Amino acid sequence: MTIRWPDAVLRPQNVAFDIAPRSLAGPSSVSGITQVVSSDAGIWKATLGNIIIKSRNAVLAHRAISALLEGRLGTILVPLCRAYQPVPADSDALYEDVPHSDDALFDDDTGYVGTVIDVVAAAPAAVRAVSMTVTVNYAGDIEPGQHFSLGERLYRVRSFDADTGAMTFRPPLREAVADGDPLNFDDPVCLMRLASDDAMNLELALRRFGSPTVNFIEAV
């Protein structure tokens, strides 16, 4: 089972998710023209910056994740926040944490959370496709720049036609999509690994407080 970054315990102050293009360029000619050749198979890179560490739980969680990942060997699901997603109007209350039957929450003070946005593939799509047709059952406005995940793979909307359901996205599909597969706009995640073996190093002030920055790259 793939572990997930516990953003409720290790909350970053700065977050960046970007697609790193794969390009090659030759030297400039006398006229100043440069030829650039680029692949469409860019990979995700992410930075969780200035993570707030000021409690025992946060210190131990950071150390535990470091031990589980063992540098770049292991993989982890890195979630995005829900900001800027196509959340329907007046639906924020539907995302509130639901406790156990005895009104208790989990140890990190979170509860069960369901999905709200309902968007599914309207037709199959092949591996490396950069477009598909979707059916929007319940959602706000889907716009370029928003994110969704299929399984453990992350994608960014490039264009969307609300009349036809035609959507383009980047990067290309990592896995084939079947008719009816759900697009996760509520809680998009990306399967990643540490960008370097020492990315989880933790320096603590007074052995208690820290604000590390962790860099990831997509596991492909």
mmCIF file of C-alpha atoms in Angstrom:
data_model
loop_
_atom_site.group_PDB
_atom_site.id
_atom_site.type_symbol
_atom_site.label_atom_id
_atom_site.label_comp_id
_atom_site.label_asym_id
_atom_site.label_seq_id
_atom_site.Cartn_x
_atom_site.Cartn_y
_atom_site.Cartn_z
ATOM 1 C CA MET A 1 0.000 0.000 0.000
ATOM 2 C CA THR A 2 1.351 3.416 -0.982
ATOM 3 C CA ILE A 3 1.690 5.892 1.877
ATOM 4 C CA ARG A 4 0.247 9.386 1.610
ATOM 5 C CA TRP A 5 1.763 12.673 2.725
ATOM 6 C CA PRO A 6 -0.134 13.638 5.915
ATOM 7 C CA ASP A 7 -0.891 17.258 5.076
ATOM 8 C CA ALA A 8 -3.012 17.653 8.230
ATOM 9 C CA VAL A 9 0.104 16.943 10.354
ATOM 10 C CA LEU A 10 2.914 18.152 8.084
ATOM 11 C CA ARG A 11 1.356 21.276 6.617
ATOM 12 C CA PRO A 12 3.517 23.236 4.161
ATOM 13 C CA GLN A 13 3.346 27.017 3.975
ATOM 14 C CA ASN A 14 4.308 27.057 0.296
ATOM 15 C CA VAL A 15 3.284 24.514 -2.342
ATOM 16 C CA ALA A 16 4.353 24.203 -5.980
ATOM 17 C CA PHE A 17 3.235 21.615 -8.547
ATOM 18 C CA ASP A 18 4.642 22.016 -12.038
ATOM 19 C CA ILE A 19 5.176 19.901 -15.138
ATOM 20 C CA ALA A 20 8.878 19.726 -15.937
ATOM 21 C CA PRO A 21 9.248 19.713 -19.750
ATOM 22 C CA ARG A 22 11.829 17.547 -21.424
ATOM 23 C CA SER A 23 13.540 19.720 -24.028
ATOM 24 C CA LEU A 24 16.817 19.755 -25.934
ATOM 25 C CA ALA A 25 18.256 22.787 -27.709
ATOM 26 C CA GLY A 26 21.252 23.143 -29.960
ATOM 27 C CA PRO A 27 23.580 26.140 -30.080
ATOM 28 C CA SER A 28 22.350 29.356 -31.661
ATOM 29 C CA SER A 29 23.093 29.970 -35.322
ATOM 30 C CA VAL A 30 24.774 33.121 -36.611
ATOM 31 C CA SER A 31 21.334 34.652 -37.158
ATOM 32 C CA GLY A 32 20.407 33.902 -33.533
ATOM 33 C CA ILE A 33 17.922 31.133 -34.320
ATOM 34 C CA THR A 34 17.875 28.207 -31.907
ATOM 35 C CA GLN A 35 16.130 24.927 -32.628
ATOM 36 C CA VAL A 36 14.345 23.417 -29.632
ATOM 37 C CA VAL A 37 13.056 19.840 -29.652
ATOM 38 C CA SER A 38 10.644 18.941 -26.872
ATOM 39 C CA SER A 39 8.944 15.751 -25.735
ATOM 40 C CA ASP A 40 5.297 15.836 -24.667
ATOM 41 C CA ALA A 41 5.988 13.399 -21.826
ATOM 42 C CA GLY A 42 6.793 15.942 -19.154
ATOM 43 C CA ILE A 43 6.856 14.753 -15.565
ATOM 44 C CA TRP A 44 5.529 16.376 -12.413
ATOM 45 C CA LYS A 45 7.777 18.028 -9.877
ATOM 46 C CA ALA A 46 6.502 19.284 -6.537
ATOM 47 C CA THR A 47 7.824 21.312 -3.642
ATOM 48 C CA LEU A 48 6.373 21.404 -0.144
ATOM 49 C CA GLY A 49 8.051 24.463 1.294
ATOM 50 C CA ASN A 50 8.545 25.581 4.886
ATOM 51 C CA ILE A 51 6.661 22.685 6.437
ATOM 52 C CA ILE A 52 5.391 23.639 9.889
ATOM 53 C CA ILE A 53 6.983 21.398 12.511
ATOM 54 C CA LYS A 54 6.350 22.426 16.092
ATOM 55 C CA SER A 55 4.893 19.351 17.798
ATOM 56 C CA ARG A 56 5.933 15.856 18.764
ATOM 57 C CA ASN A 57 3.521 14.329 16.240
ATOM 58 C CA ALA A 58 4.972 16.391 13.403
ATOM 59 C CA VAL A 59 8.579 15.468 14.234
ATOM 60 C CA LEU A 60 7.796 11.763 14.479
ATOM 61 C CA ALA A 61 5.653 11.814 11.323
ATOM 62 C CA HIS A 62 8.469 13.435 9.341
ATOM 63 C CA ARG A 63 10.994 10.906 10.630
ATOM 64 C CA ALA A 64 8.628 8.000 9.960
ATOM 65 C CA ILE A 65 8.056 9.039 6.341
ATOM 66 C CA SER A 66 11.817 9.405 5.863
ATOM 67 C CA ALA A 67 12.347 5.886 7.177
ATOM 68 C CA LEU A 68 9.589 4.417 4.994
ATOM 69 C CA LEU A 69 10.775 6.086 1.791
ATOM 70 C CA GLU A 70 14.468 5.241 2.233
ATOM 71 C CA GLY A 71 15.594 8.071 0.018
ATOM 72 C CA ARG A 72 14.487 7.729 -3.591
ATOM 73 C CA LEU A 73 13.602 4.032 -3.285
ATOM 74 C CA GLY A 74 10.033 4.409 -2.016
ATOM 75 C CA THR A 75 7.009 6.197 -3.457
ATOM 76 C CA ILE A 76 4.407 8.400 -1.822
ATOM 77 C CA LEU A 77 1.111 10.025 -2.774
ATOM 78 C CA VAL A 78 1.431 13.809 -2.592
ATOM 79 C CA PRO A 79 -1.958 15.594 -2.466
ATOM 80 C CA LEU A 80 -2.901 19.010 -3.804
ATOM 81 C CA CYS A 81 -5.230 21.290 -1.905
ATOM 82 C CA ARG A 82 -8.791 21.823 -3.094
ATOM 83 C CA ALA A 83 -8.297 25.505 -3.836
ATOM 84 C CA TYR A 84 -9.241 26.601 -7.365
ATOM 85 C CA GLN A 85 -11.005 23.296 -8.069
ATOM 86 C CA PRO A 86 -14.525 23.117 -9.606
ATOM 87 C CA VAL A 87 -16.314 22.909 -6.274
ATOM 88 C CA PRO A 88 -20.065 23.514 -6.737
ATOM 89 C CA ALA A 89 -21.438 26.651 -5.094
ATOM 90 C CA ASP A 90 -22.524 26.265 -1.465
ATOM 91 C CA SER A 91 -20.975 22.787 -1.223
ATOM 92 C CA ASP A 92 -18.188 23.518 1.264
ATOM 93 C CA ALA A 93 -20.206 22.028 4.124
ATOM 94 C CA LEU A 94 -20.230 18.689 2.306
ATOM 95 C CA TYR A 95 -16.464 18.453 2.847
ATOM 96 C CA GLU A 96 -16.656 18.701 6.636
ATOM 97 C CA ASP A 97 -15.024 15.822 8.520
ATOM 98 C CA VAL A 98 -17.378 13.085 9.681
ATOM 99 C CA PRO A 99 -16.408 11.459 13.025
ATOM 100 C CA HIS A 100 -16.760 7.846 14.092
ATOM 101 C CA SER A 101 -20.067 6.667 15.532
ATOM 102 C CA ASP A 102 -18.877 7.733 19.011
ATOM 103 C CA ASP A 103 -18.132 11.263 17.707
ATOM 104 C CA ALA A 104 -14.378 10.655 17.988
ATOM 105 C CA LEU A 105 -11.939 11.703 15.265
ATOM 106 C CA PHE A 106 -8.722 10.045 14.163
ATOM 107 C CA ASP A 107 -5.499 10.689 16.112
ATOM 108 C CA ASP A 108 -4.624 13.630 13.824
ATOM 109 C CA ASP A 109 -8.020 15.256 14.535
ATOM 110 C CA THR A 110 -9.385 14.458 11.075
ATOM 111 C CA GLY A 111 -12.448 12.426 10.184
ATOM 112 C CA TYR A 112 -13.969 10.688 7.193
ATOM 113 C CA VAL A 113 -14.342 12.816 4.065
ATOM 114 C CA GLY A 114 -16.446 11.888 1.053
ATOM 115 C CA THR A 115 -16.381 13.094 -2.529
ATOM 116 C CA VAL A 116 -18.592 15.862 -3.897
ATOM 117 C CA ILE A 117 -17.511 16.530 -7.489
ATOM 118 C CA ASP A 118 -18.780 13.854 -9.887
ATOM 119 C CA VAL A 119 -17.012 13.748 -13.269
ATOM 120 C CA VAL A 120 -16.477 10.493 -15.189
ATOM 121 C CA ALA A 121 -14.940 9.455 -18.491
ATOM 122 C CA ALA A 122 -17.598 9.255 -21.199
ATOM 123 C CA ALA A 123 -15.500 7.025 -23.473
ATOM 124 C CA PRO A 124 -12.294 4.988 -23.273
ATOM 125 C CA ALA A 125 -8.943 6.751 -23.756
ATOM 126 C CA ALA A 126 -5.651 5.099 -24.651
ATOM 127 C CA VAL A 127 -2.295 5.380 -22.929
ATOM 128 C CA ARG A 128 -0.510 8.650 -23.857
ATOM 129 C CA ALA A 129 -3.740 10.302 -24.969
ATOM 130 C CA VAL A 130 -3.935 14.021 -24.208
ATOM 131 C CA SER A 131 -7.680 14.383 -24.636
ATOM 132 C CA MET A 132 -10.870 12.612 -23.616
ATOM 133 C CA THR A 133 -14.606 13.156 -23.409
ATOM 134 C CA VAL A 134 -16.109 13.406 -19.933
ATOM 135 C CA THR A 135 -19.563 13.491 -18.394
ATOM 136 C CA VAL A 136 -20.098 16.110 -15.694
ATOM 137 C CA ASN A 137 -22.754 14.858 -13.283
ATOM 138 C CA TYR A 138 -22.090 17.397 -10.526
ATOM 139 C CA ALA A 139 -19.412 20.072 -10.481
ATOM 140 C CA GLY A 140 -18.745 23.764 -10.666
ATOM 141 C CA ASP A 141 -17.076 25.370 -13.668
ATOM 142 C CA ILE A 142 -14.220 23.235 -15.018
ATOM 143 C CA GLU A 143 -11.459 25.574 -16.204
ATOM 144 C CA PRO A 144 -7.923 25.320 -17.603
ATOM 145 C CA GLY A 145 -5.330 25.082 -14.844
ATOM 146 C CA GLN A 146 -7.410 22.882 -12.554
ATOM 147 C CA HIS A 147 -6.237 19.405 -11.601
ATOM 148 C CA PHE A 148 -7.643 15.906 -11.441
ATOM 149 C CA SER A 149 -6.179 12.493 -10.819
ATOM 150 C CA LEU A 150 -6.932 9.120 -12.322
ATOM 151 C CA GLY A 151 -5.874 6.502 -9.832
ATOM 152 C CA GLU A 152 -2.520 7.738 -8.530
ATOM 153 C CA ARG A 153 -1.653 9.876 -11.564
ATOM 154 C CA LEU A 154 -2.072 13.650 -11.739
ATOM 155 C CA TYR A 155 -3.206 15.752 -14.720
ATOM 156 C CA ARG A 156 -3.788 19.458 -15.398
ATOM 157 C CA VAL A 157 -6.721 20.626 -17.495
ATOM 158 C CA ARG A 158 -5.580 22.402 -20.660
ATOM 159 C CA SER A 159 -8.993 23.105 -22.188
ATOM 160 C CA PHE A 160 -12.600 22.082 -21.624
ATOM 161 C CA ASP A 161 -15.748 22.453 -23.729
ATOM 162 C CA ALA A 162 -18.797 22.358 -21.458
ATOM 163 C CA ASP A 163 -21.140 21.765 -24.415
ATOM 164 C CA THR A 164 -19.435 18.629 -25.739
ATOM 165 C CA GLY A 165 -17.517 17.438 -22.675
ATOM 166 C CA ALA A 166 -14.269 17.447 -24.685
ATOM 167 C CA MET A 167 -11.239 17.934 -22.421
ATOM 168 C CA THR A 168 -7.535 18.229 -23.140
ATOM 169 C CA PHE A 169 -4.894 17.886 -20.459
ATOM 170 C CA ARG A 170 -1.222 17.417 -19.697
ATOM 171 C CA PRO A 171 0.807 15.296 -19.234
ATOM 172 C CA PRO A 172 -0.257 12.387 -21.484
ATOM 173 C CA LEU A 173 -2.188 9.566 -19.843
ATOM 174 C CA ARG A 174 0.069 7.216 -17.906
ATOM 175 C CA GLU A 175 -2.560 4.461 -18.003
ATOM 176 C CA ALA A 176 -5.540 3.650 -20.223
ATOM 177 C CA VAL A 177 -8.937 4.983 -19.103
ATOM 178 C CA ALA A 178 -12.168 3.009 -19.334
ATOM 179 C CA ASP A 179 -15.666 4.349 -19.903
ATOM 180 C CA GLY A 180 -17.057 5.442 -16.535
ATOM 181 C CA ASP A 181 -13.726 5.838 -14.717
ATOM 182 C CA PRO A 182 -14.005 8.710 -12.192
ATOM 183 C CA LEU A 183 -11.847 11.821 -12.464
ATOM 184 C CA ASN A 184 -10.873 12.853 -8.950
ATOM 185 C CA PHE A 185 -11.256 16.631 -8.737
ATOM 186 C CA ASP A 186 -12.032 16.566 -4.982
ATOM 187 C CA ASP A 187 -8.681 15.267 -3.797
ATOM 188 C CA PRO A 188 -6.160 15.028 -6.659
ATOM 189 C CA VAL A 189 -2.931 13.223 -5.840
ATOM 190 C CA CYS A 190 0.320 12.373 -7.598
ATOM 191 C CA LEU A 191 2.508 9.309 -7.154
ATOM 192 C CA MET A 192 5.973 10.679 -6.477
ATOM 193 C CA ARG A 193 9.361 9.914 -5.001
ATOM 194 C CA LEU A 194 11.916 12.150 -3.315
ATOM 195 C CA ALA A 195 13.936 14.278 -5.723
ATOM 196 C CA SER A 196 17.129 13.395 -3.836
ATOM 197 C CA ASP A 197 18.142 10.896 -1.175
ATOM 198 C CA ASP A 198 18.601 13.630 1.432
ATOM 199 C CA ALA A 199 15.343 15.476 0.684
ATOM 200 C CA MET A 200 13.851 14.450 4.051
ATOM 201 C CA ASN A 201 16.720 15.715 6.192
ATOM 202 C CA LEU A 202 15.282 17.464 9.250
ATOM 203 C CA GLU A 203 17.049 20.211 11.182
ATOM 204 C CA LEU A 204 15.372 21.173 14.451
ATOM 205 C CA ALA A 205 15.881 24.426 16.360
ATOM 206 C CA LEU A 206 16.164 23.685 20.094
ATOM 207 C CA ARG A 207 15.435 20.074 19.056
ATOM 208 C CA ARG A 208 11.768 20.991 18.709
ATOM 209 C CA PHE A 209 10.985 23.361 15.825
ATOM 210 C CA GLY A 210 11.661 23.090 12.125
ATOM 211 C CA SER A 211 10.556 24.337 8.716
ATOM 212 C CA PRO A 212 12.025 21.953 6.141
ATOM 213 C CA THR A 213 11.366 22.065 2.427
ATOM 214 C CA VAL A 214 10.890 18.750 0.605
ATOM 215 C CA ASN A 215 11.173 18.297 -3.161
ATOM 216 C CA PHE A 216 9.515 15.465 -5.090
ATOM 217 C CA ILE A 217 9.494 14.179 -8.641
ATOM 218 C CA GLU A 218 6.855 11.991 -10.286
ATOM 219 C CA ALA A 219 7.453 8.243 -10.078
ATOM 220 C CA VAL A 220 7.226 7.034 -13.693
#
